[in-house]
Short mmCIF file of C-alpha atoms and ligand atoms in Angstrom, two decimals:
data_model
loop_
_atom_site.label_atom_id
_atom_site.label_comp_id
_atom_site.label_asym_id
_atom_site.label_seq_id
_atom_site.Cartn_x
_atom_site.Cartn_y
_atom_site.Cartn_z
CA UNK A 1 -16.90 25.70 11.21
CA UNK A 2 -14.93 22.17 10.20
CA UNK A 3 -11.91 22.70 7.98
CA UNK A 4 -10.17 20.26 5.55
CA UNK A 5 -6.26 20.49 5.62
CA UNK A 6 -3.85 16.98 3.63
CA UNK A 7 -0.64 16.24 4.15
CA UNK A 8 1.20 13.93 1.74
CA UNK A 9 3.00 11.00 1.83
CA UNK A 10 6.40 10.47 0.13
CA UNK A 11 8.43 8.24 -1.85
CA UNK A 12 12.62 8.90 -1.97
CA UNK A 13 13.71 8.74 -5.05
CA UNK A 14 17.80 8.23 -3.52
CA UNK A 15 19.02 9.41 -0.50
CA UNK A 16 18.47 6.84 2.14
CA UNK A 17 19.68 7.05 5.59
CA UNK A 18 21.82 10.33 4.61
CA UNK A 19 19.48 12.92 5.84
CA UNK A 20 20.63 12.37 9.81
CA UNK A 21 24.28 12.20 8.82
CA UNK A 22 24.36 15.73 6.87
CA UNK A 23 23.64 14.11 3.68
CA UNK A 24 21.87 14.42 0.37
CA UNK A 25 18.70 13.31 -0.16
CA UNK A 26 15.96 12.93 -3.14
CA UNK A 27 12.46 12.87 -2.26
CA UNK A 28 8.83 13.55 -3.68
CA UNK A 29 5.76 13.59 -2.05
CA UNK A 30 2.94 11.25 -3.73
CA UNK A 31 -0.79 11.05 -4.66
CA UNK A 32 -1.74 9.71 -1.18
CA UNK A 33 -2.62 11.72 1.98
CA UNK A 34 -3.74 11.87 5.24
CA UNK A 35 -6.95 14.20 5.57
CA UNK A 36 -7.89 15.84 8.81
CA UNK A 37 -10.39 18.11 9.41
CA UNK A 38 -10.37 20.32 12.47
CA UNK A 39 -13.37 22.57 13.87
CA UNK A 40 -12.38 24.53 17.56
CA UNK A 41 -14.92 23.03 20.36
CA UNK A 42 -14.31 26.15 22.96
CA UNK A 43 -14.68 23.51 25.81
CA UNK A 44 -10.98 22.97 26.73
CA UNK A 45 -10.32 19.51 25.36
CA UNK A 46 -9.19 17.73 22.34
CA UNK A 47 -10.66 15.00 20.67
CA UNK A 48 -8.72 12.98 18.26
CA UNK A 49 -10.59 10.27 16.34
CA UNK A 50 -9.62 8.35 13.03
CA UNK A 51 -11.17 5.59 11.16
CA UNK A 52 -13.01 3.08 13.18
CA UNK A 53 -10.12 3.07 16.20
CA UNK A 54 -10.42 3.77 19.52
CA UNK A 55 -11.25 7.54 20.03
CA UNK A 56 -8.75 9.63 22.45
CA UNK A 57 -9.83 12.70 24.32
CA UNK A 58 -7.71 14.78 26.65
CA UNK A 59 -7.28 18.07 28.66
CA UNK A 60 -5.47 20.60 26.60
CA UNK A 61 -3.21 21.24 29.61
CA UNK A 62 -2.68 17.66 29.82
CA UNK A 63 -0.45 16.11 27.33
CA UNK A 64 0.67 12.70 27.92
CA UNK A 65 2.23 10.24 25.40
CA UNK A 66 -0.11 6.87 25.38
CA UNK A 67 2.55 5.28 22.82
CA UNK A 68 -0.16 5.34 20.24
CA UNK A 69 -1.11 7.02 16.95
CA UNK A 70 -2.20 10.07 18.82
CA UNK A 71 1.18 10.59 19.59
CA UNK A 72 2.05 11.66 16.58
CA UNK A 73 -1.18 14.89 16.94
CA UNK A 74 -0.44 15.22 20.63
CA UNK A 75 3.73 15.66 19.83
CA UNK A 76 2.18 18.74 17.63
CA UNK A 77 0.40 20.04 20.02
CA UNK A 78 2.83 19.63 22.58
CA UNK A 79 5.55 21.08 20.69
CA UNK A 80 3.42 24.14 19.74
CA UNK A 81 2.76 25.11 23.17
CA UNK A 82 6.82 24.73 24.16
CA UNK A 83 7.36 27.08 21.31
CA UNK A 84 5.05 29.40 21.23
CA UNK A 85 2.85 28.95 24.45
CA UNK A 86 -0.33 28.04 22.13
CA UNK A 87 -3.93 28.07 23.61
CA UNK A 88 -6.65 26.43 21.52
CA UNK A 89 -9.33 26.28 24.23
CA UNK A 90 -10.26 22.52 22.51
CA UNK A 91 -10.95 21.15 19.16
CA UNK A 92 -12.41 18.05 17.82
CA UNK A 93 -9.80 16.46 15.05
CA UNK A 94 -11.03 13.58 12.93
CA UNK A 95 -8.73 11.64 10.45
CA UNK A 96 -8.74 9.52 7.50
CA UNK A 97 -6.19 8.47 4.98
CA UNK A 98 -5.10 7.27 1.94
CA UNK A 99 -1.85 6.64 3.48
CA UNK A 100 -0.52 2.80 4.39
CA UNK A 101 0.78 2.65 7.79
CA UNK A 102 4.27 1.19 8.26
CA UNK A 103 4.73 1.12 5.07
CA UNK A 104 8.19 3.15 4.47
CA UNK A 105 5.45 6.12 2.52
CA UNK A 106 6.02 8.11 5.90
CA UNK A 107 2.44 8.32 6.96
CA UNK A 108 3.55 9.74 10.96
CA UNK A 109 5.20 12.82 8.89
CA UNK A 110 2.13 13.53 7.11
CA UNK A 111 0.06 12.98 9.98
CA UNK A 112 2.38 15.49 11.96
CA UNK A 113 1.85 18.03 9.05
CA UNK A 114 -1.49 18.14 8.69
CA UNK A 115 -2.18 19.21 11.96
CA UNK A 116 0.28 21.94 12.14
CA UNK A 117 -0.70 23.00 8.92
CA UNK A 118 -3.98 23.16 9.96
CA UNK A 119 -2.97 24.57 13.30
CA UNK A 120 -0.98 27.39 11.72
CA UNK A 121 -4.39 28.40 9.43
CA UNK A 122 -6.84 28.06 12.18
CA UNK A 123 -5.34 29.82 14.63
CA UNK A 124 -3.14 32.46 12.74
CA UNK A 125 -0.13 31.36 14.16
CA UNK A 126 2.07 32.49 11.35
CA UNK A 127 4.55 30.09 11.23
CA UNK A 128 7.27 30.27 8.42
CA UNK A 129 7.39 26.83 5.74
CA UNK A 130 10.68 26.08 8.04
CA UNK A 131 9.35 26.54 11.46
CA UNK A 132 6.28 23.77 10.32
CA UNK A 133 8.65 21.25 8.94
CA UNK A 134 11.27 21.89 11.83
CA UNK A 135 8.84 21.94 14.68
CA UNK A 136 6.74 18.66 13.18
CA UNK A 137 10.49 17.18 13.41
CA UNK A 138 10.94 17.87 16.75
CA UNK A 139 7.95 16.75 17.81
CA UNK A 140 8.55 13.07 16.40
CA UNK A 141 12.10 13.57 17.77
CA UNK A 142 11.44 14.95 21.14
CA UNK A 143 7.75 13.58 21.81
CA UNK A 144 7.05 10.72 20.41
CA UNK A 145 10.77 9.54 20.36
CA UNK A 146 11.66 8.65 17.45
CA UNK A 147 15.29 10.66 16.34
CA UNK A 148 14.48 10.84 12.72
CA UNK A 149 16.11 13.07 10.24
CA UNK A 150 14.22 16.11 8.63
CA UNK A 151 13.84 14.20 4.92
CA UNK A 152 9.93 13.20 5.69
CA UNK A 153 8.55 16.43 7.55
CA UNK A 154 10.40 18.97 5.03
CA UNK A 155 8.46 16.71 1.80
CA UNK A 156 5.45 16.84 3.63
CA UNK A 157 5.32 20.33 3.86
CA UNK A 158 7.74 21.60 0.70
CA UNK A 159 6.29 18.61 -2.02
CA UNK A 160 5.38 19.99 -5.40
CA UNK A 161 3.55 18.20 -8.37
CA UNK A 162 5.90 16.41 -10.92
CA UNK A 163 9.12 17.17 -9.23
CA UNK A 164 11.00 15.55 -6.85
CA UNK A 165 13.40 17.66 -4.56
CA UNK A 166 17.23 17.69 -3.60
CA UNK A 167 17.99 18.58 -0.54
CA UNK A 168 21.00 19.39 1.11
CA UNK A 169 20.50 18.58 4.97
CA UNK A 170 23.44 20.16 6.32
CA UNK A 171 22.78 23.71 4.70
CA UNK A 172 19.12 22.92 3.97
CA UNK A 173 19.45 24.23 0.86
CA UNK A 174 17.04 22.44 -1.82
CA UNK A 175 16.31 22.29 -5.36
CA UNK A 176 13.01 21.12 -7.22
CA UNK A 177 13.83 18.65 -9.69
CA UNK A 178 11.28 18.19 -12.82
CA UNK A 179 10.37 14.60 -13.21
CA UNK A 180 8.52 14.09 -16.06
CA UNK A 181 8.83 10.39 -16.73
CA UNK A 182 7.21 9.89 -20.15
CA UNK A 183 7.40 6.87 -21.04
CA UNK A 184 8.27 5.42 -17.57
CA UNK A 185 6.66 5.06 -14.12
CA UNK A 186 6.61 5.00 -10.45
CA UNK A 187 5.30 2.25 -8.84
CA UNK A 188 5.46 1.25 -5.24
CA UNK A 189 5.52 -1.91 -3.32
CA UNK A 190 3.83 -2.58 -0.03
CA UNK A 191 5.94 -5.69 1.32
CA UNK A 192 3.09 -6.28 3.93
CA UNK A 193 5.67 -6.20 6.54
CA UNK A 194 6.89 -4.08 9.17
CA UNK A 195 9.71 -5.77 11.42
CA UNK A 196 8.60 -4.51 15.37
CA UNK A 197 12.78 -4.14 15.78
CA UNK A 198 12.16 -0.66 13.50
CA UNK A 199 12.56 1.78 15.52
CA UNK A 200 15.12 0.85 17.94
CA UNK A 201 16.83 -0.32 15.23
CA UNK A 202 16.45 3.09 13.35
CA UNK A 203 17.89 5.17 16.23
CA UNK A 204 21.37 2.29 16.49
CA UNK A 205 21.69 2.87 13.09
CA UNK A 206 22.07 6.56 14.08
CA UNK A 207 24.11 6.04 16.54
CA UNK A 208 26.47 3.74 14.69
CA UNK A 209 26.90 6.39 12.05
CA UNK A 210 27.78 9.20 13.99
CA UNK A 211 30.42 6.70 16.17
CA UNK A 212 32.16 6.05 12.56
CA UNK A 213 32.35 9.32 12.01
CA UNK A 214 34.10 9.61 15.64
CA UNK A 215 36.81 6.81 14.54
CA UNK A 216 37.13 8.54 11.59
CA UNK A 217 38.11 11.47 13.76
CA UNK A 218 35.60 13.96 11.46
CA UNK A 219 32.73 16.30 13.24
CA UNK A 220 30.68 15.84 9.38
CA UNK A 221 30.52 13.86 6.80
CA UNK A 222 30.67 16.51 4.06
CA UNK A 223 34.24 16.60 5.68
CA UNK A 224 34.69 12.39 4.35
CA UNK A 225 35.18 10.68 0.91
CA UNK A 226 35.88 7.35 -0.02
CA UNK A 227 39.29 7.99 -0.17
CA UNK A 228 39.74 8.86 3.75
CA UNK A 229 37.19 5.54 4.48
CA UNK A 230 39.74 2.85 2.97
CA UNK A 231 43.10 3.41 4.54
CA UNK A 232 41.00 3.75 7.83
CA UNK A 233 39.49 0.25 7.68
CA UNK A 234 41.46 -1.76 9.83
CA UNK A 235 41.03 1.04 12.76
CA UNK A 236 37.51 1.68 12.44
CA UNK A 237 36.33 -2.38 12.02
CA UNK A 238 34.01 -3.63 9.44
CA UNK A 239 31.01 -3.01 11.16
CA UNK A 240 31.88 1.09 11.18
CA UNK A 241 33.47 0.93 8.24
CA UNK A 242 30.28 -0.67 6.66
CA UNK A 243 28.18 2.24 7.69
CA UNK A 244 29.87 4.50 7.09
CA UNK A 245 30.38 3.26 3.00
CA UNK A 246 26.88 3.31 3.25
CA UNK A 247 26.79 7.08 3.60
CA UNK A 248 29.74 8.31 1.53
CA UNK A 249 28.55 6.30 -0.84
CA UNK A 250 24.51 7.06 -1.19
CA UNK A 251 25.85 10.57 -1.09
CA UNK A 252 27.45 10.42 -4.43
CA UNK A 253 24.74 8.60 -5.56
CA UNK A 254 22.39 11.33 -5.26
CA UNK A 255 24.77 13.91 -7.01
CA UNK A 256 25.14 11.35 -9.83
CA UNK A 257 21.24 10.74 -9.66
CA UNK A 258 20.78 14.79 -9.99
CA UNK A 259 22.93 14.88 -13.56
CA UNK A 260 21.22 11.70 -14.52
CA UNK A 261 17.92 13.24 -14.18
CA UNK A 262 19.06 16.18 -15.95
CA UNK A 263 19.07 14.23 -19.04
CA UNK A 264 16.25 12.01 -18.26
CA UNK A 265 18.34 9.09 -18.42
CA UNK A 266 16.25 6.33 -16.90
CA UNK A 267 17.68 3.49 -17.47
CA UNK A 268 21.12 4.67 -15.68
CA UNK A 269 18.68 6.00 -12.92
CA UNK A 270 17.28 3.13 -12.19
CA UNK A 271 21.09 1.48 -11.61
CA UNK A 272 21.95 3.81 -9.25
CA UNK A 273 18.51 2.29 -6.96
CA UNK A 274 19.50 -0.70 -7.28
CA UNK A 275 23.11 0.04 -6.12
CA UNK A 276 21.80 2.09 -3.39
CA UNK A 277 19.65 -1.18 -2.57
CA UNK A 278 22.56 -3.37 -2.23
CA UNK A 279 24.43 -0.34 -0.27
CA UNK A 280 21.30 -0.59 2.15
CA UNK A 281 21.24 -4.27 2.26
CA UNK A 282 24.71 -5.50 3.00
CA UNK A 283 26.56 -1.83 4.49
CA UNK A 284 23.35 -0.61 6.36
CA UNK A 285 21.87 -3.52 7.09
CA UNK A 286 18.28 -2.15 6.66
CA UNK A 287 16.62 -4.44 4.26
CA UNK A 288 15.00 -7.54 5.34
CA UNK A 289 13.80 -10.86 3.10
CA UNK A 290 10.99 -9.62 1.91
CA UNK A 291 12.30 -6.39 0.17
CA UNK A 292 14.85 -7.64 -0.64
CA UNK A 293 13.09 -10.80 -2.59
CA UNK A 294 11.25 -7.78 -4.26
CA UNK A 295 14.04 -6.01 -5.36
CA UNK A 296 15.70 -9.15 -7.18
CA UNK A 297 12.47 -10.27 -8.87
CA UNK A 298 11.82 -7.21 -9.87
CA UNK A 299 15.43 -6.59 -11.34
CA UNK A 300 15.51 -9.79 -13.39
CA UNK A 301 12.34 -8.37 -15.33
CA UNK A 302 12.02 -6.43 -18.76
CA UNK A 303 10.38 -3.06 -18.61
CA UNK A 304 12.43 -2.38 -15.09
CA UNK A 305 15.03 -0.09 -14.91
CA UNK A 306 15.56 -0.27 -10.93
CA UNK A 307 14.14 -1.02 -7.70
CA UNK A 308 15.15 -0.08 -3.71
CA UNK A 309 13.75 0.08 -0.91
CA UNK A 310 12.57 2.97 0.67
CA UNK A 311 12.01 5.03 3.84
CA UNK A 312 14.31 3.27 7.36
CA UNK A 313 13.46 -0.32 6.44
CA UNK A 314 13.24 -3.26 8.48
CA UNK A 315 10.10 -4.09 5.83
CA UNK A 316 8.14 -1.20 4.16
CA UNK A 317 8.06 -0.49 0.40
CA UNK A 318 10.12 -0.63 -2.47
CA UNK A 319 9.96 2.14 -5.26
CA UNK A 320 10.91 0.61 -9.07
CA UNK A 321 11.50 2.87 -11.66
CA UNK A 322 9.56 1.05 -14.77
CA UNK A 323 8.80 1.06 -18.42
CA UNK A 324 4.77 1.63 -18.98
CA UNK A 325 4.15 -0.94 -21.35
CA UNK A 326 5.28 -3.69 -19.12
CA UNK A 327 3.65 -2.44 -15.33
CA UNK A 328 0.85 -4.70 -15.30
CA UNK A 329 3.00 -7.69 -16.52
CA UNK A 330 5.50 -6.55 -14.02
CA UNK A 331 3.38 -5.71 -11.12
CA UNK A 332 1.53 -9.32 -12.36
CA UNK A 333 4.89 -11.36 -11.86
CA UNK A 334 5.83 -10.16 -8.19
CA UNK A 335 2.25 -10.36 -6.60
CA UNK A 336 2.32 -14.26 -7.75
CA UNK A 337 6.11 -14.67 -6.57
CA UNK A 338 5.73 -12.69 -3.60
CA UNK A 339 2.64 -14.83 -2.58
CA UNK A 340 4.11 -17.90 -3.47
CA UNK A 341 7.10 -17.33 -0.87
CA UNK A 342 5.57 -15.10 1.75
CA UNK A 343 1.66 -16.45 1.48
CA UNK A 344 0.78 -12.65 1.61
CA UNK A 345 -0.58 -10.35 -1.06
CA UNK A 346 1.52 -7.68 -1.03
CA UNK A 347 -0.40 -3.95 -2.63
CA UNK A 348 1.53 -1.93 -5.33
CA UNK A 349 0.50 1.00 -6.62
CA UNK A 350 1.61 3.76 -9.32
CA UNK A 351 2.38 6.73 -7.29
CA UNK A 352 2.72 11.05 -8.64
CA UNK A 353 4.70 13.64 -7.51
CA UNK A 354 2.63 15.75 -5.73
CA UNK A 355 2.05 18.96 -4.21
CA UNK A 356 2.63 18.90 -0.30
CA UNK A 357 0.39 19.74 2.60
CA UNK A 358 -2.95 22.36 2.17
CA UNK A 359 -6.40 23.07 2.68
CA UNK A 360 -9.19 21.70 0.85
CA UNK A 361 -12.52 21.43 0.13
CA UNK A 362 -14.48 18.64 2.16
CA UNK A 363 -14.97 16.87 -1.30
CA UNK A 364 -11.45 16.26 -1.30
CA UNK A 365 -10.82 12.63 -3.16
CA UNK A 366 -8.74 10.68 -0.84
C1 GLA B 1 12.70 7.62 8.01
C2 GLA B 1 13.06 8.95 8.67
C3 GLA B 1 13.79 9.87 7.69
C4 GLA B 1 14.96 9.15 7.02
C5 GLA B 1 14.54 7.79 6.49
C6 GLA B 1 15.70 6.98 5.98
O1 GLA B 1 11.75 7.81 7.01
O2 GLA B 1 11.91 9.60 9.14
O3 GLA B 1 14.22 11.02 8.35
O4 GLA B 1 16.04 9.03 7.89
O5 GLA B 1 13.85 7.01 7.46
O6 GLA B 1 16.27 7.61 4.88
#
């Protein structure tokens, strides 16, 4: 029998590049999924297929990484016979999605989740909420190679509909926060552009972090506040120093963004993304042109309370916080300028907070 499972995608409200250096962080997962369905096959091997590409089929005892999208279903499987010596005895997995690729919405996450999700249900594998986020993590870590933090997996899994969460990555404590925007909106921003330097780029930026923190002489940094980063300039060098800003700072921002959103104070919401923008542009140094030709369109405009980019960078989306009267003017205004500079018509969409990864019905409206 074929089962149905989604897995969202997710926006970050604040909280960017925090989650690998035991930081805060502020995401929601959105209105757009990957949707795999799964039926067991009993003849040993897997077959992975998804929308018109190239079909991969392997051994179940065979798990080699082809540095392709099926990395991202093979890391799952891989990861779920380290743990718990899982036998399947071969399945046929199709895919489709809602979900832009490379686009900063975290569509490897989702496609991660879904399949352990589904895993977990088909084969009674009782896995806790934890273990799937956790183990999807450590596949994209370990596997497929990439050394992200645990922001993306945990939304995938934990997302609920009209809230956004704060989460504490060092005690992995979270909180669901209501967002119920009123008279405002979400809407993202697909730059059209994903710089190849990502993830290489993604795991420095790790590394550079963590060597601050070394300078600094501090094992966290929970255990670091602005007021230990400035006397320390001079020893750590502006490059350090830079990064490290980055984090103390988009740290705060998140508390501040928590009270804000108390109060449903948009307006001061949306300065906080656009300081966290300019933190990521000039301190991280993950923004490129494109988003960040987004970002100051889009903040010269009426109706917008703030704009940043979103997910690691290097291209990707930007999330703007905006009045509803003035989206279509708005979203109008930067598809002309954006094609005007770029020559490329860039995709923006209103996005939900929404409920994280299930089962459903075939019917299911991608
Ligand atoms: C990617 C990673 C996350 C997080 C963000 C940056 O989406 O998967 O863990 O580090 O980048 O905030």
């Amino acid at each position: 029998m074929k089962r149905y499972f989604v897995a969202p995608g997710r926006i970050n409200i604040i909280g960017e590049h925090t989650d690998y250096n035991e930081g805060f962080v502020m995401p929601a997962a959105i209105d757009k999924y990957v949707l795999l369905s799964i039926e067991k096959n009993g003849n040993g091997r897997i077959h992975l297929s998804s929308m018109g590409r190239e079909p991969v089929s392997f051994e179940e005892s065979v798990i080699e990484k082809t540095g392709d999208w099926s990395d991202y279903l093979k890391g799952i499987i891989w990861i779920l016979k380290n743990k718990l010596d899982a036998k399947f005895g071969g399945m046929d997995i199709d895919i489709r999605s809602s979900l832009p690729e490379g686009a900063g919405l975290s569509s490897s996450a989702a496609l991660e989740v879904a399949l352990i999700v589904a895993l977990n249900s088909v084969f009674d594998l009782k896995l806790s909420e934890t273990q799937l986020y956790n183990y999807a993590q450590e596949a994209e870590n370990d596997f497929v190679g990439v050394k992200c933090g645990i922001m993306d997996q945990f939304t995938a899994v934990m997302g609920r509909r009209n809230k956004a969460i704060f989460l504490d990555t060092l005690k992995m404590q979270y909180e669901y926060v209501p967002l119920e925007l009123g008279n405002y909106t979400l809407l993202v921003f697909d730059s059209k552009v994903h710089h190849s330097l990502s993830r290489g780029a993604y795991n420095s930026r790790r590394e550079e972090a963590r060597k601050a923190l070394e300078i600094l002489g501090r094992s966290s940094y929970r255990e670091v506040s602005m007021v230990d980063l400035f006397p320390n300039r001079g020893k750590m060098g502006d490059l350090y120093y830079r990064r490290a800003l980055h984090v103390v700072s988009e740290n705060m921002r998140v508390l501040e963004s928590m009270k804000i959103l108390s109060n449903s104070n948009f307006e001061n919401l949306g300065r906080l993304l656009i300081q966290s923008h300019e933190s990521l542009a000039l301190d991280y140094e993950v923004t490129c042109e494109e988003t960040d030709f987004i970002v100051d369109t889009l903040r010269e405009m009426k109706g917008v309370s703030g704009a940043r980019m979103i997910g690691a960078g290097f291209g990707g989306s930007v999330l703007a916080l905006c009045e509803k009267t003035e989206e279509k003017k708005i979203v109008e205004v930067v598809k002309t300028r954006y094609k005007e500079k770029f020559a490329i018509d860039i995709d923006c969409y209103e996005v939900r907070p929404s409920d994280g990864a299930r089962e459903v019905e075939a019917s299911f409206p991608l």
